[in-house]
mmCIF file of C-alpha atoms and ligand atoms in Angstrom:
data_model
loop_
_atom_site.group_PDB
_atom_site.id
_atom_site.type_symbol
_atom_site.label_atom_id
_atom_site.label_comp_id
_atom_site.label_asym_id
_atom_site.label_seq_id
_atom_site.Cartn_x
_atom_site.Cartn_y
_atom_site.Cartn_z
ATOM 1 C CA MET A 23 0.000 0.000 0.000
ATOM 2 C CA SER A 24 1.243 3.479 -0.762
ATOM 3 C CA LYS A 25 2.205 5.705 2.118
ATOM 4 C CA LEU A 26 0.060 8.482 3.504
ATOM 5 C CA ASN A 27 2.122 11.664 3.564
ATOM 6 C CA ILE A 28 0.114 14.604 4.855
ATOM 7 C CA VAL A 29 1.131 18.251 5.061
ATOM 8 C CA LEU A 30 -0.884 19.871 7.841
ATOM 9 C CA PHE A 31 -0.951 23.513 6.880
ATOM 10 C CA GLY A 32 -2.181 26.724 8.453
ATOM 11 C CA PRO A 33 -1.101 29.860 10.298
ATOM 12 C CA PRO A 34 0.367 29.850 13.822
ATOM 13 C CA GLY A 35 -2.415 28.950 16.238
ATOM 14 C CA ALA A 36 -4.540 27.147 13.647
ATOM 15 C CA GLY A 37 -4.401 23.916 15.664
ATOM 16 C CA LYS A 38 -1.849 21.922 13.676
ATOM 17 C CA GLY A 39 -0.158 20.415 16.731
ATOM 18 C CA THR A 40 -3.436 19.464 18.401
ATOM 19 C CA GLN A 41 -4.879 17.869 15.272
ATOM 20 C CA SER A 42 -1.607 16.093 14.427
ATOM 21 C CA ALA A 43 -1.922 14.079 17.612
ATOM 22 C CA PHE A 44 -5.259 12.616 16.448
ATOM 23 C CA LEU A 45 -4.172 11.946 12.878
ATOM 24 C CA ILE A 46 -0.955 10.202 13.958
ATOM 25 C CA LYS A 47 -2.929 7.785 16.127
ATOM 26 C CA ARG A 48 -5.606 7.090 13.566
ATOM 27 C CA TYR A 49 -3.310 6.519 10.590
ATOM 28 C CA HIS A 50 -0.147 5.354 12.436
ATOM 29 C CA LEU A 51 1.942 8.159 11.032
ATOM 30 C CA VAL A 52 5.258 9.600 12.190
ATOM 31 C CA HIS A 53 4.925 13.239 13.335
ATOM 32 C CA LEU A 54 7.502 15.654 11.934
ATOM 33 C CA SER A 55 7.144 19.102 13.496
ATOM 34 C CA THR A 56 9.992 21.498 12.730
ATOM 35 C CA GLY A 57 8.837 23.722 15.625
ATOM 36 C CA ASP A 58 9.156 20.770 18.058
ATOM 37 C CA LEU A 59 12.516 19.764 16.579
ATOM 38 C CA LEU A 60 13.819 23.333 16.947
ATOM 39 C CA ARG A 61 12.546 23.595 20.534
ATOM 40 C CA ALA A 62 14.357 20.308 21.323
ATOM 41 C CA GLU A 63 17.586 21.886 20.022
ATOM 42 C CA ILE A 64 17.016 24.952 22.219
ATOM 43 C CA LYS A 65 16.435 22.724 25.237
ATOM 44 C CA ALA A 66 19.621 20.783 24.492
ATOM 45 C CA GLU A 67 21.463 24.129 24.249
ATOM 46 C CA SER A 68 23.055 23.120 20.950
ATOM 47 C CA GLU A 69 24.667 25.733 18.724
ATOM 48 C CA LEU A 70 21.829 25.330 16.229
ATOM 49 C CA GLY A 71 19.335 25.828 19.054
ATOM 50 C CA THR A 72 21.025 29.018 20.210
ATOM 51 C CA GLN A 73 20.919 30.476 16.682
ATOM 52 C CA ALA A 74 17.323 29.400 16.101
ATOM 53 C CA LYS A 75 16.094 30.798 19.418
ATOM 54 C CA GLU A 76 16.971 34.361 18.487
ATOM 55 C CA LEU A 77 14.899 34.173 15.301
ATOM 56 C CA MET A 78 12.026 32.283 16.905
ATOM 57 C CA ASP A 79 11.811 34.825 19.738
ATOM 58 C CA ARG A 80 11.357 37.558 17.145
ATOM 59 C CA GLY A 81 8.765 35.546 15.237
ATOM 60 C CA GLU A 82 10.956 35.142 12.164
ATOM 61 C CA LEU A 83 11.589 31.995 10.158
ATOM 62 C CA VAL A 84 14.691 29.856 10.668
ATOM 63 C CA ALA A 85 16.906 29.349 7.567
ATOM 64 C CA ASP A 86 15.610 26.880 4.993
ATOM 65 C CA HIS A 87 18.730 24.667 4.933
ATOM 66 C CA ILE A 88 18.491 24.131 8.706
ATOM 67 C CA VAL A 89 14.884 22.929 8.761
ATOM 68 C CA ILE A 90 15.298 20.941 5.526
ATOM 69 C CA GLY A 91 18.282 19.125 7.066
ATOM 70 C CA MET A 92 16.294 18.329 10.202
ATOM 71 C CA ILE A 93 13.421 16.879 8.180
ATOM 72 C CA ARG A 94 15.786 14.841 6.006
ATOM 73 C CA ASN A 95 17.458 13.300 9.075
ATOM 74 C CA LYS A 96 14.133 12.375 10.638
ATOM 75 C CA MET A 97 12.777 10.848 7.430
ATOM 76 C CA GLU A 98 15.918 8.764 7.073
ATOM 77 C CA ALA A 99 15.499 7.571 10.655
ATOM 78 C CA HIS A 100 11.979 6.302 9.859
ATOM 79 C CA LEU A 101 12.303 4.531 6.527
ATOM 80 C CA ASP A 102 9.716 1.935 7.549
ATOM 81 C CA ALA A 103 7.011 4.487 8.551
ATOM 82 C CA LYS A 104 3.476 4.081 7.181
ATOM 83 C CA GLY A 105 3.669 7.748 6.323
ATOM 84 C CA PHE A 106 4.472 11.157 7.754
ATOM 85 C CA ILE A 107 2.545 14.125 8.965
ATOM 86 C CA PHE A 108 4.431 17.324 8.261
ATOM 87 C CA ASP A 109 3.478 19.975 10.825
ATOM 88 C CA GLY A 110 4.851 23.488 10.353
ATOM 89 C CA PHE A 111 6.869 22.368 7.324
ATOM 90 C CA PRO A 112 7.162 23.359 4.511
ATOM 91 C CA ARG A 113 6.914 27.082 5.302
ATOM 92 C CA THR A 114 8.595 28.500 2.174
ATOM 93 C CA ARG A 115 8.679 27.605 -1.490
ATOM 94 C CA ALA A 116 12.301 26.396 -1.165
ATOM 95 C CA GLN A 117 11.218 24.039 1.639
ATOM 96 C CA ALA A 118 8.291 22.741 -0.445
ATOM 97 C CA GLU A 119 10.567 22.036 -3.410
ATOM 98 C CA ALA A 120 13.126 20.306 -1.174
ATOM 99 C CA LEU A 121 10.391 18.154 0.352
ATOM 100 C CA ASP A 122 9.082 17.140 -3.066
ATOM 101 C CA ALA A 123 12.623 16.262 -4.152
ATOM 102 C CA MET A 124 13.193 14.125 -1.044
ATOM 103 C CA LEU A 125 9.900 12.289 -1.501
ATOM 104 C CA ASP A 126 10.341 11.838 -5.254
ATOM 105 C CA VAL A 127 13.588 10.032 -4.615
ATOM 106 C CA LYS A 128 11.625 7.585 -2.494
ATOM 107 C CA GLU A 129 8.649 7.619 -4.869
ATOM 108 C CA GLU A 130 6.276 8.403 -2.024
ATOM 109 C CA PRO A 131 4.789 11.803 -2.866
ATOM 110 C CA ILE A 132 2.679 14.074 -0.672
ATOM 111 C CA THR A 133 -0.864 12.677 -0.550
ATOM 112 C CA ALA A 134 -2.596 15.917 0.442
ATOM 113 C CA MET A 135 -2.109 19.320 1.984
ATOM 114 C CA LEU A 136 -4.812 19.878 4.595
ATOM 115 C CA ALA A 137 -5.067 23.602 5.289
ATOM 116 C CA LEU A 138 -6.718 24.748 8.526
ATOM 117 C CA GLU A 139 -8.376 28.117 7.977
ATOM 118 C CA VAL A 140 -8.841 30.417 10.990
ATOM 119 C CA PRO A 141 -9.408 34.214 11.013
ATOM 120 C CA GLU A 142 -6.503 36.343 12.288
ATOM 121 C CA GLU A 143 -8.195 37.750 15.400
ATOM 122 C CA GLU A 144 -9.097 34.218 16.535
ATOM 123 C CA LEU A 145 -5.458 33.152 16.024
ATOM 124 C CA VAL A 146 -4.132 35.997 18.192
ATOM 125 C CA LYS A 147 -6.652 35.128 20.914
ATOM 126 C CA ARG A 148 -5.710 31.432 20.872
ATOM 127 C CA LEU A 149 -1.953 32.095 20.903
ATOM 128 C CA LEU A 150 -2.120 34.601 23.773
ATOM 129 C CA SER A 151 -4.126 32.124 25.834
ATOM 130 C CA ARG A 152 -1.644 29.334 24.979
ATOM 131 C CA GLY A 153 1.178 31.694 26.008
ATOM 132 C CA ALA A 154 -0.367 32.120 29.450
ATOM 133 C CA THR A 155 0.090 28.391 30.186
ATOM 134 C CA SER A 156 2.557 26.791 27.734
ATOM 135 C CA GLY A 157 5.767 28.581 28.646
ATOM 136 C CA ARG A 158 6.418 29.306 24.950
ATOM 137 C CA SER A 159 8.007 32.746 24.941
ATOM 138 C CA ASP A 160 6.890 33.402 21.346
ATOM 139 C CA ASP A 161 3.242 33.109 22.459
ATOM 140 C CA LYS A 162 3.445 35.753 25.206
ATOM 141 C CA ASP A 163 3.944 38.903 23.176
ATOM 142 C CA GLU A 164 1.264 40.163 20.795
ATOM 143 C CA ALA A 165 3.838 41.930 18.571
ATOM 144 C CA VAL A 166 5.769 38.650 18.109
ATOM 145 C CA ILE A 167 2.507 36.808 17.350
ATOM 146 C CA ARG A 168 1.554 39.402 14.723
ATOM 147 C CA ASN A 169 5.054 39.112 13.218
ATOM 148 C CA ARG A 170 4.660 35.310 12.935
ATOM 149 C CA ILE A 171 1.298 35.757 11.238
ATOM 150 C CA GLY A 172 2.919 38.332 8.900
ATOM 151 C CA GLU A 173 5.701 35.852 8.024
ATOM 152 C CA TYR A 174 3.033 33.242 7.348
ATOM 153 C CA MET A 175 1.082 35.571 5.031
ATOM 154 C CA ALA A 176 4.199 36.650 3.122
ATOM 155 C CA LYS A 177 6.194 33.426 2.816
ATOM 156 C CA THR A 178 3.997 30.454 3.686
ATOM 157 C CA ALA A 179 0.457 31.218 2.474
ATOM 158 C CA PRO A 180 1.635 31.293 -1.192
ATOM 159 C CA LEU A 181 2.328 27.544 -0.887
ATOM 160 C CA LYS A 182 -1.427 27.142 -1.287
ATOM 161 C CA ASP A 183 -0.874 27.781 -5.008
ATOM 162 C CA TYR A 184 2.098 25.413 -5.137
ATOM 163 C CA PHE A 185 0.041 22.505 -3.786
ATOM 164 C CA SER A 186 -3.138 23.538 -5.649
ATOM 165 C CA ALA A 187 -1.207 23.237 -8.904
ATOM 166 C CA GLN A 188 -0.539 19.602 -7.949
ATOM 167 C CA GLY A 189 -4.239 19.088 -7.117
ATOM 168 C CA LYS A 190 -3.400 18.416 -3.463
ATOM 169 C CA TYR A 191 -4.714 21.460 -1.599
ATOM 170 C CA LYS A 192 -7.734 20.915 0.649
ATOM 171 C CA ALA A 193 -9.152 23.771 2.753
ATOM 172 C CA ILE A 194 -10.562 22.811 6.150
ATOM 173 C CA ASP A 195 -12.604 25.124 8.365
ATOM 174 C CA GLY A 196 -10.436 25.390 11.501
ATOM 175 C CA VAL A 197 -13.082 27.059 13.687
ATOM 176 C CA GLY A 198 -15.205 24.790 15.887
ATOM 177 C CA SER A 199 -14.642 22.152 18.572
ATOM 178 C CA ILE A 200 -11.481 20.007 18.435
ATOM 179 C CA ASP A 201 -13.647 16.951 17.626
ATOM 180 C CA GLU A 202 -15.492 18.706 14.818
ATOM 181 C CA ILE A 203 -12.245 19.757 13.198
ATOM 182 C CA THR A 204 -10.766 16.250 13.557
ATOM 183 C CA SER A 205 -13.846 14.848 11.758
ATOM 184 C CA ARG A 206 -13.419 17.354 8.934
ATOM 185 C CA LEU A 207 -9.769 16.317 8.547
ATOM 186 C CA ILE A 208 -10.589 12.599 8.520
ATOM 187 C CA GLN A 209 -13.268 13.213 5.904
ATOM 188 C CA ALA A 210 -10.768 15.124 3.764
ATOM 189 C CA VAL A 211 -8.226 12.272 3.976
ATOM 190 C CA GLY A 212 -11.049 10.064 2.680
HETATM 191 P P1 ADP B 14 3.512 28.025 15.347
HETATM 192 O O1 ADP B 14 2.796 27.267 14.266
HETATM 193 O O2 ADP B 14 2.678 28.299 16.527
HETATM 194 O O3 ADP B 14 4.248 29.248 14.866
HETATM 195 P P2 ADP B 14 5.811 26.221 15.370
HETATM 196 O O4 ADP B 14 6.180 25.391 16.523
HETATM 197 O O5 ADP B 14 5.426 25.536 14.105
HETATM 198 O O6 ADP B 14 4.642 27.114 15.930
HETATM 199 O O7 ADP B 14 6.999 27.242 15.001
HETATM 200 C C1 ADP B 14 7.623 28.066 15.977
HETATM 201 C C2 ADP B 14 8.752 28.862 15.327
HETATM 202 O O8 ADP B 14 9.786 27.958 14.864
HETATM 203 C C3 ADP B 14 8.390 29.668 14.081
HETATM 204 O O9 ADP B 14 7.876 30.946 14.415
HETATM 205 C C4 ADP B 14 9.740 29.747 13.349
HETATM 206 O O10 ADP B 14 10.579 30.716 13.932
HETATM 207 C C5 ADP B 14 10.359 28.391 13.640
HETATM 208 N N1 ADP B 14 10.033 27.390 12.581
HETATM 209 C C6 ADP B 14 9.273 26.264 12.733
HETATM 210 N N2 ADP B 14 9.171 25.581 11.588
HETATM 211 C C7 ADP B 14 9.882 26.274 10.649
HETATM 212 C C8 ADP B 14 10.133 26.113 9.264
HETATM 213 N N3 ADP B 14 9.640 25.061 8.571
HETATM 214 N N4 ADP B 14 10.895 27.050 8.630
HETATM 215 C C9 ADP B 14 11.395 28.087 9.286
HETATM 216 N N5 ADP B 14 11.190 28.329 10.596
HETATM 217 C C10 ADP B 14 10.432 27.438 11.297
#
């Protein structure tokens, strides 16, 4: 059977992490979150982590070659996976092209890009309330949150066209209860 490779797409605060947890369980996928991988580097106080932290704290994107390398390593460590869920990656056109190239080599292309759609004011509200409990410094400051959303609009949102051109883009209404949104995602996977 061919592998299920899902890109879970959407702005910061759209619920990608939360929904990933359900999809991983249901479809037995390996979760690849560049945000989680970067936070692990920060925790380990690696040189990469130190460099990434500065950018993340300002709400800017980390360099493409860094996140692409992280994803490549993780994919190579899970060659027997039933599929992957990409969460927070790709975030730029260069990342999307690198991902396609990596998957083409293995002849296991992206199955679908599921895009969670949430209005900006709802995103800011969700992120500020996450910041009050999660300890994520980039969720505490409204200016940093707005900068992340700005980065998303400028560099990441255009990937909608990239995946649409491949017939893989599926918009999902990201407003509602967690269960409702999970059902919409499962329906979209088909
Ligand atoms: P959120 O979706 O809430 O912004 P993430 O955990 O996905 O949270 O990302 C946190 C931060 O990590 C981003 O603001 C960015 O600085 C960095 N980051 C994560 N993934 C990438 C990526 N694919 N490319 C560049 N930077 C990334």
